[in-house]
C-alpha positions as a Markdown table, in Angstrom:
| # | Residue | x | y | z |
|---|---|---|---|---|
| 1 | Met | 24.8 | 13.1 | -1.6 |
| 2 | Asp | 26.5 | 15.0 | 1.3 |
| 3 | Ala | 24.8 | 14.6 | 4.7 |
| 4 | Ala | 24.4 | 18.4 | 4.9 |
| 5 | Glu | 22.4 | 18.4 | 1.6 |
| 6 | Lys | 20.0 | 15.6 | 2.6 |
| 7 | Lys | 16.4 | 16.8 | 3.0 |
| 8 | Leu | 14.6 | 16.2 | 6.2 |
| 9 | Phe | 11.0 | 15.0 | 6.0 |
| 10 | Leu | 9.2 | 14.8 | 9.3 |
| 11 | Gly | 5.6 | 15.2 | 8.2 |
| 12 | Gly | 4.1 | 12.4 | 10.3 |
| 13 | Arg | 6.0 | 13.4 | 13.4 |
| 14 | Leu | 5.0 | 17.1 | 13.0 |
| 15 | Lys | 1.4 | 16.1 | 12.5 |
| 16 | Arg | 1.6 | 13.9 | 15.7 |
| 17 | Leu | 3.1 | 16.8 | 17.7 |
| 18 | Arg | 0.4 | 19.2 | 16.5 |
| 19 | Arg | -2.4 | 16.8 | 17.5 |
| 20 | Asp | -0.7 | 16.2 | 20.9 |
| 21 | Leu | -0.8 | 19.9 | 21.4 |
| 22 | Gly | -4.5 | 20.1 | 20.3 |
| 23 | Leu | -3.8 | 22.6 | 17.5 |
| 24 | Thr | -5.3 | 23.0 | 14.1 |
| 25 | Gln | -3.0 | 23.5 | 11.1 |
| 26 | Thr | -4.1 | 27.1 | 10.9 |
| 27 | Ala | -3.3 | 27.7 | 14.6 |
| 28 | Met | 0.1 | 26.1 | 14.4 |
| 29 | Ala | 0.9 | 28.0 | 11.2 |
| 30 | Val | 0.1 | 31.3 | 13.0 |
| 31 | Asp | 2.3 | 30.3 | 16.0 |
| 32 | Leu | 5.2 | 29.4 | 13.7 |
| 33 | Gly | 4.8 | 32.4 | 11.3 |
| 34 | Val | 4.3 | 30.3 | 8.2 |
| 35 | Ser | 1.3 | 29.9 | 5.8 |
| 36 | Pro | -1.2 | 27.1 | 6.5 |
| 37 | Ser | -0.6 | 25.8 | 2.9 |
| 38 | Tyr | 3.2 | 25.5 | 3.6 |
| 39 | Leu | 2.5 | 23.6 | 6.9 |
| 40 | Asn | 0.1 | 21.3 | 5.1 |
| 41 | His | 2.7 | 20.5 | 2.5 |
| 42 | Val | 5.3 | 19.8 | 5.2 |
| 43 | Glu | 2.9 | 17.4 | 7.1 |
| 44 | Arg | 2.2 | 15.5 | 3.8 |
| 45 | Asn | 6.0 | 15.3 | 3.2 |
| 46 | Gln | 5.7 | 17.3 | 0.0 |
| 47 | Arg | 8.1 | 19.9 | 1.4 |
| 48 | Ala | 11.2 | 19.2 | 3.6 |
| 49 | Val | 11.4 | 20.7 | 7.1 |
| 50 | Ser | 13.8 | 23.7 | 7.0 |
| 51 | Ala | 16.2 | 24.5 | 9.8 |
| 52 | Gln | 14.3 | 27.8 | 10.4 |
| 53 | Leu | 11.1 | 25.8 | 11.0 |
| 54 | Leu | 12.8 | 23.4 | 13.4 |
| 55 | Leu | 14.2 | 26.4 | 15.4 |
| 56 | Arg | 10.7 | 27.9 | 15.6 |
| 57 | Leu | 9.3 | 24.6 | 16.7 |
| 58 | Ala | 11.8 | 24.4 | 19.5 |
| 59 | Glu | 11.3 | 28.1 | 20.6 |
| 60 | Thr | 7.5 | 28.1 | 20.3 |
| 61 | Tyr | 6.6 | 24.8 | 21.9 |
| 62 | Asp | 9.7 | 24.0 | 23.9 |
| 63 | Val | 10.2 | 20.9 | 21.9 |
| 64 | Asp | 13.2 | 18.6 | 22.4 |
| 65 | Leu | 14.2 | 18.2 | 18.7 |
| 66 | Arg | 16.4 | 15.2 | 19.5 |
| 67 | Ala | 13.4 | 13.4 | 21.0 |
| 68 | Leu | 11.4 | 14.3 | 17.9 |
| 69 | Gly | 14.0 | 12.6 | 15.8 |
| 70 | Arg | 14.1 | 9.6 | 18.1 |
| 71 | Asp | 10.4 | 9.0 | 18.0 |
| 72 | Gly | 10.5 | 7.7 | 14.5 |
| 73 | Ala | 13.4 | 5.3 | 15.2 |
| 74 | Ala | 11.6 | 3.8 | 18.2 |
| 75 | Asp | 8.4 | 3.5 | 16.2 |
| 76 | Glu | 10.3 | 1.8 | 13.4 |
| 77 | Ala | 11.7 | -0.8 | 15.8 |
| 78 | Gln | 8.2 | -1.5 | 17.1 |
| 79 | Ile | 6.7 | -1.9 | 13.6 |
| 80 | Arg | 9.6 | -4.2 | 12.6 |
| 81 | Glu | 8.9 | -6.3 | 15.7 |
| 82 | Ala | 5.3 | -6.6 | 14.7 |
| 83 | Leu | 6.1 | -7.5 | 11.1 |
| 84 | Ala | 8.6 | -10.1 | 12.3 |
| 85 | Asp | 5.7 | -12.2 | 13.8 |
| 86 | Pro | 5.6 | -15.7 | 12.4 |
| 87 | Val | 2.0 | -15.1 | 11.2 |
| 88 | Leu | 3.5 | -12.5 | 8.7 |
| 89 | Ala | 6.5 | -14.7 | 7.6 |
| 90 | Gly | 7.5 | -14.2 | 4.0 |
| 91 | Leu | 6.2 | -10.6 | 3.6 |
| 92 | Asp | 9.7 | -9.0 | 3.8 |
| 93 | Val | 8.5 | -5.4 | 4.0 |
| 94 | Pro | 11.3 | -3.1 | 3.0 |
| 95 | Arg | 12.5 | -0.4 | 5.4 |
| 96 | His | 11.4 | 2.5 | 3.2 |
| 97 | Glu | 7.8 | 1.3 | 3.3 |
| 98 | Ile | 7.9 | 1.1 | 7.1 |
| 99 | Val | 9.3 | 4.6 | 7.4 |
| 100 | Gln | 6.7 | 5.9 | 4.9 |
| 101 | Leu | 3.9 | 4.3 | 6.9 |
| 102 | Ile | 5.2 | 5.9 | 10.1 |
| 103 | Asp | 5.7 | 9.3 | 8.6 |
| 104 | Asp | 2.6 | 9.5 | 6.3 |
| 105 | Gln | 0.1 | 7.4 | 8.3 |
| 106 | Pro | 1.0 | 7.5 | 12.0 |
| 107 | Ala | -2.6 | 6.5 | 13.0 |
| 108 | Leu | -2.4 | 3.4 | 10.8 |
| 109 | Ala | 1.0 | 2.5 | 12.2 |
| 110 | Glu | -0.5 | 2.8 | 15.7 |
| 111 | Ala | -3.4 | 0.6 | 14.7 |
| 112 | Leu | -1.0 | -2.0 | 13.4 |
| 113 | Leu | 0.9 | -2.0 | 16.7 |
| 114 | Arg | -2.3 | -2.3 | 18.8 |
| 115 | Leu | -3.5 | -5.3 | 16.7 |
| 116 | Phe | -0.1 | -6.9 | 17.1 |
| 117 | Arg | -0.1 | -6.3 | 20.9 |
| 118 | Ala | -3.6 | -7.7 | 21.3 |
| 119 | His | -2.6 | -10.8 | 19.3 |
| 120 | Asp | 0.7 | -11.2 | 21.2 |
| 121 | Ala | -1.0 | -10.7 | 24.6 |
| 122 | Arg | -3.5 | -13.4 | 23.7 |
| 123 | Arg | -0.8 | -15.8 | 22.5 |
| 124 | Thr | 1.3 | -15.2 | 25.6 |
| 125 | Ala | -1.7 | -15.8 | 27.9 |
| 126 | Gln | -2.4 | -19.0 | 26.2 |
| 127 | Ala | 1.2 | -20.1 | 26.6 |
| 128 | Thr | 1.4 | -19.2 | 30.2 |
| 129 | Leu | -2.1 | -20.1 | 31.4 |
| 130 | Gly | -2.7 | -23.0 | 29.1 |
| 131 | Gln | -6.2 | -21.8 | 28.2 |
| 132 | Asp | -7.9 | -19.4 | 25.9 |
| 133 | Ala | -7.6 | -15.8 | 27.1 |
| 134 | Val | -10.0 | -13.0 | 26.1 |
| 135 | Glu | -8.9 | -9.4 | 26.4 |
| 136 | Gly | -10.8 | -7.7 | 29.2 |
| 137 | Pro | -11.5 | -4.2 | 30.3 |
| 138 | Ala | -8.3 | -3.9 | 32.3 |
| 139 | Asp | -6.3 | -4.9 | 29.2 |
| 140 | Trp | -8.0 | -2.3 | 27.1 |
| 141 | Val | -7.3 | 0.4 | 29.6 |
| 142 | Arg | -3.7 | -0.6 | 29.9 |
| 143 | Glu | -3.3 | -0.4 | 26.2 |
| 144 | His | -5.0 | 3.0 | 26.0 |
| 145 | Val | -2.8 | 4.4 | 28.8 |
| 146 | Gln | 0.3 | 2.9 | 27.2 |
| 147 | Gly | -0.7 | 4.3 | 23.8 |
| 148 | Arg | -0.4 | 7.8 | 25.4 |
| 149 | Arg | 3.0 | 6.8 | 26.9 |
| 150 | Asn | 1.3 | 7.2 | 30.3 |
| 151 | His | 1.4 | 10.9 | 29.8 |
| 152 | Phe | -1.7 | 13.2 | 30.0 |
| 153 | Pro | -0.6 | 16.8 | 29.8 |
| 154 | Glu | -4.1 | 18.1 | 30.3 |
| 155 | Leu | -4.3 | 16.4 | 33.7 |
| 156 | Asp | -0.8 | 17.6 | 34.6 |
| 157 | Ala | -1.9 | 21.2 | 33.9 |
| 158 | Leu | -5.1 | 20.8 | 36.0 |
| 159 | Gly | -3.1 | 19.2 | 38.8 |
| 160 | Glu | -0.6 | 22.1 | 38.9 |
| 161 | Thr | -3.3 | 24.7 | 39.0 |
| 162 | Leu | -5.2 | 22.9 | 41.9 |
| 163 | Ala | -1.9 | 22.4 | 43.8 |
| 164 | Ala | -1.1 | 26.1 | 43.5 |
| 165 | Asp | -4.7 | 27.1 | 44.6 |
| 166 | Leu | -4.4 | 24.9 | 47.6 |
| 167 | Glu | -1.1 | 26.3 | 48.6 |
| 168 | Ala | -2.4 | 29.9 | 48.2 |
| 169 | Glu | -5.4 | 29.1 | 50.4 |
| 170 | Ala | -3.4 | 27.6 | 53.3 |
| 171 | Pro | 0.3 | 28.2 | 52.9 |
| 172 | Gly | 2.6 | 25.7 | 54.6 |
| 173 | Glu | -0.2 | 23.3 | 55.6 |
| 174 | Pro | 0.0 | 19.6 | 54.8 |
| 175 | Phe | -1.7 | 18.6 | 51.5 |
| 176 | Glu | -4.3 | 16.5 | 53.2 |
| 177 | Ser | -5.4 | 19.4 | 55.5 |
| 178 | Arg | -5.6 | 21.8 | 52.6 |
| 179 | Ala | -7.6 | 19.4 | 50.4 |
| 180 | Arg | -10.0 | 18.6 | 53.3 |
| 181 | Ala | -10.6 | 22.3 | 53.9 |
| 182 | Arg | -11.3 | 22.9 | 50.2 |
| 183 | Leu | -13.8 | 20.0 | 50.0 |
| 184 | Lys | -15.6 | 21.4 | 53.1 |
| 185 | Gly | -15.4 | 25.1 | 52.2 |
| 186 | Arg | -16.3 | 24.8 | 48.5 |
| 187 | His | -18.4 | 21.6 | 48.3 |
| 188 | Asp | -19.7 | 21.1 | 51.8 |
| 189 | Leu | -18.1 | 17.7 | 51.8 |
| 190 | Thr | -16.6 | 16.2 | 54.9 |
| 191 | Val | -13.9 | 13.5 | 55.3 |
| 192 | Arg | -14.1 | 10.9 | 58.1 |
| 193 | Thr | -11.8 | 8.1 | 59.2 |
| 194 | Val | -13.8 | 5.1 | 60.4 |
| 195 | Pro | -13.0 | 1.6 | 61.9 |
| 196 | Ala | -11.9 | -1.1 | 59.5 |
| 197 | Glu | -14.8 | -3.4 | 60.7 |
| 198 | Val | -17.3 | -0.7 | 59.5 |
| 199 | Met | -15.6 | -0.3 | 56.1 |
| 200 | Val | -15.3 | -4.1 | 55.7 |
| 201 | Glu | -13.8 | -4.5 | 52.1 |
| 202 | Trp | -13.7 | -0.8 | 51.3 |
| 203 | Thr | -10.6 | 1.5 | 51.8 |
| 204 | Arg | -12.5 | 4.6 | 50.5 |
| 205 | Arg | -16.2 | 5.1 | 50.0 |
| 206 | Phe | -18.1 | 8.3 | 49.1 |
| 207 | Asp | -21.7 | 8.8 | 50.5 |
| 208 | Pro | -23.3 | 11.3 | 48.1 |
| 209 | His | -26.5 | 11.7 | 50.2 |
| 210 | Arg | -24.7 | 12.7 | 53.3 |
| 211 | Lys | -21.8 | 14.3 | 51.3 |
| 212 | Arg | -19.2 | 12.3 | 53.3 |
| 213 | Leu | -16.0 | 10.6 | 52.2 |
| 214 | Leu | -15.3 | 7.6 | 54.5 |
| 215 | Leu | -11.7 | 6.3 | 54.8 |
| 216 | Thr | -10.7 | 3.1 | 56.6 |
| 217 | Glu | -8.4 | 3.5 | 59.6 |
| 218 | Thr | -5.9 | 1.1 | 58.1 |
| 219 | Leu | -4.8 | 3.7 | 55.5 |
| 220 | Gly | -1.5 | 5.3 | 56.2 |
| 221 | Pro | -0.8 | 9.0 | 55.7 |
| 222 | Ser | 0.3 | 8.8 | 52.1 |
| 223 | Ser | -2.7 | 6.6 | 51.0 |
| 224 | Arg | -5.1 | 8.8 | 53.0 |
| 225 | Ala | -3.8 | 12.0 | 51.3 |
| 226 | Phe | -4.1 | 10.3 | 47.9 |
| 227 | Ala | -7.7 | 9.2 | 48.7 |
| 228 | Val | -8.6 | 12.8 | 49.6 |
| 229 | Ala | -6.9 | 14.1 | 46.4 |
| 230 | Tyr | -8.8 | 11.5 | 44.4 |
| 231 | Gln | -12.1 | 12.8 | 45.8 |
| 232 | Leu | -11.1 | 16.4 | 45.1 |
| 233 | Ala | -10.2 | 15.6 | 41.5 |
| 234 | Leu | -13.5 | 13.8 | 41.0 |
| 235 | Thr | -15.5 | 16.6 | 42.6 |
| 236 | Glu | -13.9 | 19.6 | 40.8 |
| 237 | His | -13.1 | 18.0 | 37.4 |
| 238 | Gly | -15.6 | 15.3 | 36.9 |
| 239 | Pro | -16.9 | 16.7 | 33.5 |
| 240 | Glu | -13.4 | 17.0 | 32.1 |
| 241 | Leu | -12.6 | 13.4 | 33.1 |
| 242 | Glu | -15.9 | 12.2 | 31.6 |
| 243 | Ala | -15.0 | 14.0 | 28.4 |
| 244 | Met | -11.6 | 12.3 | 28.2 |
| 245 | Val | -13.3 | 8.9 | 28.7 |
| 246 | Ala | -15.8 | 9.6 | 26.0 |
| 247 | Ala | -13.1 | 10.7 | 23.6 |
| 248 | Ala | -11.2 | 7.4 | 24.2 |
| 249 | Ala | -14.3 | 5.4 | 23.0 |
| 250 | Pro | -14.1 | 2.5 | 25.4 |
| 251 | Pro | -15.6 | -0.8 | 24.2 |
| 252 | Asp | -17.9 | -1.2 | 27.1 |
| 253 | Glu | -19.1 | 0.3 | 30.3 |
| 254 | Gly | -16.6 | -1.6 | 32.5 |
| 255 | Ala | -13.6 | -0.4 | 30.4 |
| 256 | Gly | -15.0 | 3.2 | 30.6 |
| 257 | Arg | -15.3 | 3.1 | 34.4 |
| 258 | Leu | -11.8 | 1.6 | 34.8 |
| 259 | Leu | -10.4 | 4.3 | 32.5 |
| 260 | Lys | -12.1 | 7.1 | 34.5 |
| 261 | Thr | -10.6 | 5.7 | 37.7 |
| 262 | Ala | -7.1 | 5.6 | 36.0 |
| 263 | Leu | -7.5 | 9.2 | 34.8 |
| 264 | Thr | -8.7 | 10.4 | 38.2 |
| 265 | Asn | -5.8 | 8.7 | 39.9 |
| 266 | Ala | -3.5 | 10.5 | 37.4 |
| 267 | Leu | -5.1 | 13.8 | 38.3 |
| 268 | Ala | -4.8 | 13.1 | 42.0 |
| 269 | Ala | -1.1 | 12.3 | 41.5 |
| 270 | Ala | -0.6 | 15.5 | 39.6 |
| 271 | Met | -2.0 | 17.4 | 42.5 |
| 272 | Leu | 0.1 | 15.7 | 45.1 |
| 273 | Met | 3.2 | 15.8 | 42.9 |
| 274 | Pro | 2.9 | 18.8 | 40.6 |
| 275 | Tyr | 4.8 | 18.2 | 37.4 |
| 276 | Gly | 7.2 | 21.1 | 37.4 |
| 277 | Ala | 8.3 | 20.8 | 41.1 |
| 278 | Phe | 8.4 | 17.0 | 40.9 |
| 279 | His | 10.5 | 16.9 | 37.7 |
| 280 | Ala | 12.9 | 19.6 | 39.1 |
| 281 | Leu | 13.6 | 17.7 | 42.3 |
| 282 | Ala | 13.9 | 14.4 | 40.5 |
| 283 | Glu | 16.6 | 15.9 | 38.2 |
| 284 | Ala | 18.4 | 17.6 | 41.1 |
| 285 | Thr | 18.6 | 14.5 | 43.3 |
| 286 | Gly | 19.3 | 11.8 | 40.6 |
| 287 | Tyr | 15.8 | 10.5 | 40.8 |
| 288 | Asp | 16.3 | 9.7 | 44.5 |
| 289 | Leu | 12.9 | 8.1 | 45.5 |
| 290 | Gly | 13.5 | 8.7 | 49.2 |
| 291 | Arg | 13.9 | 12.4 | 48.6 |
| 292 | Leu | 10.8 | 12.5 | 46.4 |
| 293 | Gln | 8.8 | 10.7 | 49.0 |
| 294 | Ala | 9.9 | 13.0 | 51.8 |
| 295 | Arg | 9.3 | 16.3 | 49.8 |
| 296 | Phe | 5.8 | 15.4 | 48.5 |
| 297 | Gly | 4.6 | 13.2 | 51.4 |
| 298 | Val | 3.9 | 10.2 | 49.2 |
| 299 | Ser | 4.7 | 6.5 | 49.3 |
| 300 | Tyr | 7.4 | 4.7 | 47.4 |
| 301 | Glu | 4.9 | 3.3 | 44.9 |
| 302 | Gln | 3.2 | 6.7 | 44.3 |
| 303 | Ala | 6.6 | 8.4 | 43.6 |
| 304 | Ala | 7.7 | 5.5 | 41.4 |
| 305 | His | 4.5 | 5.6 | 39.4 |
| 306 | Arg | 4.8 | 9.3 | 38.9 |
| 307 | Leu | 8.3 | 8.9 | 37.4 |
| 308 | Thr | 6.7 | 7.0 | 34.5 |
| 309 | Thr | 4.7 | 10.0 | 33.5 |
| 310 | Leu | 7.4 | 12.6 | 33.0 |
| 311 | Ser | 7.1 | 13.2 | 29.2 |
| 312 | Arg | 6.4 | 16.9 | 29.0 |
| 313 | Pro | 8.1 | 18.4 | 25.9 |
| 314 | Gly | 11.1 | 20.5 | 27.1 |
| 315 | Ala | 11.0 | 19.0 | 30.6 |
| 316 | Arg | 11.2 | 15.2 | 30.0 |
| 317 | Gly | 12.5 | 13.0 | 32.7 |
| 318 | Val | 14.2 | 9.7 | 32.5 |
| 319 | Pro | 11.8 | 7.3 | 30.6 |
| 320 | Phe | 11.1 | 4.8 | 33.3 |
| 321 | Phe | 8.9 | 1.6 | 33.1 |
| 322 | Leu | 7.2 | 0.1 | 36.1 |
| 323 | Met | 5.7 | -3.2 | 37.0 |
| 324 | Arg | 4.0 | -4.4 | 40.1 |
| 325 | Val | 3.7 | -8.1 | 41.0 |
| 326 | Asp | 2.6 | -10.3 | 43.9 |
| 327 | Gln | 4.6 | -13.2 | 45.1 |
| 328 | Ala | 2.8 | -15.6 | 42.7 |
| 329 | Gly | 4.0 | -13.5 | 39.8 |
| 330 | Asn | 0.6 | -11.9 | 38.9 |
| 331 | Val | 1.1 | -8.5 | 37.3 |
| 332 | Ser | -1.3 | -5.8 | 38.7 |
| 333 | Lys | 0.4 | -2.7 | 37.2 |
| 334 | Arg | 2.4 | -2.1 | 34.1 |
| 335 | Tyr | 3.3 | 1.4 | 32.8 |
| 336 | Ala | 6.1 | 3.0 | 30.8 |
| 337 | Ala | 7.1 | 6.5 | 29.6 |
| 338 | Asp | 8.7 | 5.1 | 26.5 |
| 339 | Ala | 10.0 | 1.6 | 25.6 |
| 340 | Phe | 8.8 | -1.2 | 27.7 |
| 341 | Pro | 10.9 | -4.3 | 27.7 |
| 342 | Phe | 8.4 | -6.4 | 29.5 |
| 343 | Ala | 5.5 | -5.7 | 27.2 |
| 344 | Arg | 6.4 | -8.9 | 25.5 |
| 345 | Phe | 9.0 | -10.2 | 28.0 |
| 346 | Gly | 6.3 | -10.5 | 30.6 |
| 347 | Gly | 8.5 | -10.0 | 33.7 |
| 348 | Ser | 8.0 | -13.5 | 35.0 |
| 349 | Cys | 11.6 | -14.6 | 34.5 |
| 350 | Ala | 13.1 | -16.0 | 37.7 |
| 351 | Arg | 16.4 | -14.4 | 36.8 |
| 352 | Trp | 15.0 | -10.9 | 37.3 |
| 353 | Arg | 15.5 | -9.8 | 40.9 |
| 354 | Leu | 12.1 | -8.3 | 41.1 |
| 355 | Phe | 11.0 | -11.5 | 42.8 |
| 356 | Ser | 14.0 | -11.9 | 45.1 |
| 357 | Ala | 12.9 | -8.5 | 46.6 |
| 358 | Phe | 10.4 | -10.4 | 48.7 |
| 359 | Arg | 13.4 | -11.9 | 50.6 |
| 360 | Thr | 14.5 | -8.4 | 51.7 |
| 361 | Pro | 11.4 | -6.4 | 52.4 |
| 362 | Gly | 11.7 | -2.6 | 52.1 |
| 363 | Arg | 15.2 | -2.8 | 50.6 |
| 364 | Val | 15.9 | -1.6 | 47.1 |
| 365 | Val | 17.7 | -4.2 | 44.9 |
| 366 | Thr | 19.4 | -3.1 | 41.7 |
| 367 | Gln | 20.3 | -5.2 | 38.7 |
| 368 | Ile | 21.3 | -4.8 | 35.0 |
| 369 | Val | 19.4 | -7.1 | 32.8 |
| 370 | Glu | 19.5 | -8.0 | 29.1 |
| 371 | Thr | 16.4 | -9.0 | 27.1 |
| 372 | Pro | 16.6 | -11.5 | 24.2 |
| 373 | Asp | 16.5 | -8.6 | 21.7 |
| 374 | Gly | 19.8 | -7.3 | 23.1 |
| 375 | Gly | 18.3 | -4.4 | 25.1 |
| 376 | Arg | 20.0 | -3.6 | 28.4 |
| 377 | Trp | 18.1 | -2.1 | 31.3 |
| 378 | Phe | 19.0 | -0.8 | 34.7 |
| 379 | Thr | 16.3 | -1.9 | 37.2 |
| 380 | Met | 15.4 | -1.4 | 40.8 |
| 381 | Ala | 13.1 | -3.6 | 42.8 |
| 382 | Arg | 11.5 | -3.1 | 46.2 |
| 383 | Thr | 8.6 | -4.5 | 48.2 |
| 384 | Val | 5.6 | -2.3 | 49.1 |
| 385 | Asp | 2.5 | -2.5 | 51.2 |
| 386 | Arg | -0.7 | -3.7 | 49.6 |
| 387 | Gln | -3.4 | -0.9 | 49.6 |
| 388 | Gly | -5.1 | -0.6 | 52.9 |
| 389 | His | -2.0 | -1.6 | 54.9 |
| 390 | Asp | 0.6 | 1.1 | 54.6 |
| 391 | Gly | 2.6 | -0.5 | 57.4 |
| 392 | Phe | -0.3 | -1.9 | 59.3 |
| 393 | Gly | -0.8 | -5.7 | 59.5 |
| 394 | Glu | 1.4 | -7.9 | 57.4 |
| 395 | Gly | 1.7 | -5.9 | 54.1 |
| 396 | Gln | 4.9 | -6.0 | 52.1 |
| 397 | Asp | 3.4 | -8.6 | 49.8 |
| 398 | Leu | 3.8 | -6.7 | 46.5 |
| 399 | Ala | 7.0 | -5.8 | 44.7 |
| 400 | Ile | 7.6 | -2.8 | 42.4 |
| 401 | Gly | 10.1 | -3.1 | 39.5 |
| 402 | Leu | 11.3 | 0.2 | 38.2 |
| 403 | Gly | 13.8 | 0.6 | 35.4 |
| 404 | Cys | 15.1 | 2.4 | 32.4 |
| 405 | Glu | 17.4 | 1.8 | 29.4 |
| 406 | Leu | 21.0 | 1.4 | 30.6 |
| 407 | Arg | 22.1 | 4.5 | 28.8 |
| 408 | His | 20.1 | 6.6 | 31.3 |
| 409 | Ala | 21.6 | 5.0 | 34.4 |
| 410 | Pro | 24.4 | 7.6 | 34.8 |
| 411 | Arg | 21.7 | 10.1 | 35.7 |
| 412 | Leu | 20.4 | 7.9 | 38.6 |
| 413 | Ala | 21.6 | 8.1 | 42.2 |
| 414 | Ala | 20.8 | 4.4 | 42.6 |
| 415 | Ala | 23.4 | 3.5 | 39.9 |
| 416 | Arg | 26.3 | 5.5 | 41.5 |
| 417 | Gly | 29.3 | 3.3 | 42.3 |
| 418 | Leu | 28.4 | 0.7 | 39.6 |
| 419 | Asp | 30.7 | -0.1 | 36.7 |
| 420 | Leu | 28.3 | 1.0 | 33.9 |
| 421 | Ala | 31.0 | 0.8 | 31.2 |
| 422 | Ala | 31.6 | -2.9 | 31.8 |
| 423 | Pro | 28.5 | -3.9 | 33.8 |
| 424 | Gln | 27.6 | -7.3 | 35.2 |
| 425 | Val | 24.6 | -8.2 | 33.1 |
| 426 | Thr | 22.0 | -10.9 | 33.8 |
| 427 | Pro | 20.3 | -12.3 | 30.7 |
| 428 | Ile | 16.6 | -12.7 | 31.2 |
| 429 | Gly | 13.7 | -13.8 | 29.0 |
| 430 | Pro | 9.9 | -13.8 | 28.7 |
| 431 | Ala | 7.6 | -16.5 | 30.1 |
| 432 | Cys | 9.4 | -19.9 | 29.9 |
| 433 | Arg | 7.2 | -21.3 | 27.1 |
| 434 | Leu | 8.2 | -18.3 | 24.9 |
| 435 | Cys | 11.8 | -17.9 | 26.0 |
| 436 | Pro | 14.6 | -18.7 | 23.4 |
| 437 | Arg | 17.4 | -18.8 | 25.9 |
| 438 | His | 19.3 | -22.1 | 26.5 |
| 439 | Pro | 20.7 | -23.5 | 28.6 |
| 440 | Cys | 18.8 | -22.1 | 31.6 |
| 441 | Ala | 18.7 | -23.8 | 35.0 |
| 442 | Glu | 15.6 | -21.8 | 36.0 |
| 443 | Arg | 13.5 | -22.9 | 33.0 |
| 444 | Ala | 10.1 | -24.2 | 34.4 |
| 445 | Ala | 8.5 | -25.3 | 31.1 |
| 446 | Pro | 9.6 | -26.4 | 27.6 |
| 447 | Pro | 9.4 | -23.8 | 24.8 |
| 448 | Leu | 6.4 | -23.9 | 22.5 |
| 449 | Asp | 8.2 | -23.4 | 19.2 |
| 450 | Arg | 11.4 | -25.6 | 19.7 |
| 451 | Pro | 11.8 | -29.4 | 19.5 |
| 452 | Leu | 13.1 | -30.9 | 22.7 |
| 453 | Ala | 16.6 | -32.5 | 22.7 |
| 454 | Val | 16.4 | -34.8 | 25.7 |
| 455 | Asp | 19.3 | -37.2 | 25.8 |
| 456 | Asp | 19.4 | -40.6 | 27.6 |
| 457 | Trp | 23.2 | -40.3 | 28.0 |
| 458 | Ala | 23.6 | -36.7 | 29.2 |
| 459 | Lys | 21.8 | -34.3 | 31.6 |
| 460 | Ser | 21.6 | -30.6 | 30.9 |
| 461 | Val | 21.4 | -27.9 | 33.6 |
| 462 | Ser | 18.0 | -27.2 | 32.0 |
| 463 | Pro | 15.2 | -29.7 | 32.6 |
| 464 | Tyr | 14.0 | -29.1 | 29.1 |
| 465 | Pro | 17.0 | -28.9 | 26.6 |
| 466 | Phe | 15.9 | -28.0 | 23.1 |
| 467 | Arg | 17.4 | -27.8 | 19.6 |
| 468 | Gly | 18.2 | -24.4 | 18.1 |
| 469 | Gly | 19.0 | -22.9 | 21.5 |
């Protein structure tokens, strides 16, 4: 059959788009000028998607149709990865069944991926920690946020509205001043900065009886502004945040509280860095983090984190991933706008320059890495202050790794001057006990699934040579 004659079935993806937009079939049918029954048939893959319907989708909802087409390919790769797990050896699921699952039952496909990720995270933890690991509230919240691709359009909309209101109330004033004035004027809530010895362990604490927000003196300007934005978000949109938490159905109270904190942080960031303005400047400057920091008065970490949330249809940014670690390799943040190479390849590889960033505090270090699945990624690493320091005290004991697929690198100011056509690539792997790469001089532990090949007569660069490498 000629390519032009092939029918296009996008039922599952169209259904996903409709649900992301919060529309009923009837409402979307009215928007697109088609009958609800026709749309129902399209979503069930009983009718092909016409060129006219695709054009109406693009015009009505500002949808990037290329991204709509890519979503299925990305999901297919993720499902294939899950089905390739040794536990499922011998099933040999054909491609057409995988595609049918994704298109017809996207919720089941997502459920399969979540089960696989939970299983894989437990197995990885057992390999790296040498003990049984139980998924906790933080793991659940991380999976929920990643399930949304770290994108919450409802919070972006609220944030843009609040930012516009604040600007209208006090044009030209710094964000913190405007937010403090709104808290005082509308909610009779004051903000005070107090000595660190009074706050002890707390960087921010709200006293509901005296209606005071107390901030430690060790917070720098960007962290102080974020703390005030957080309180304003919680004060003005507490019910909406609670409703989002309830809809997510957390497994326990701890997970629910952590999720509310994460959502409130997202709304605070959306106020400080309104989506439209932030995305426009990012595109215009080649995602120059220094320019973004200066324009919006935020820290490097705040700007980097915001870059992982730019997934608005019609105004998508480069799909970044972010990881934050300490010098011992503990991961305290992990977010991604799309594919996340270190979801399985945990980021603890000594070959990744994320960890060498500690030797050059405050300096951005770039690197092109290749994961065992053949994916290539452009990465940037830089140290940042731990919360509560912001340049005070020792600080600089955390590192941020930010990156994207190599094909997006030409859009980045940080990649200018590099040979991206024939780049210098560093192969990296997951935690040593799971890494298939051999030989590797940095290997710190033998692999779990390969027999060792130690030879009395020869010495490898790796302390743990193995067969099949």
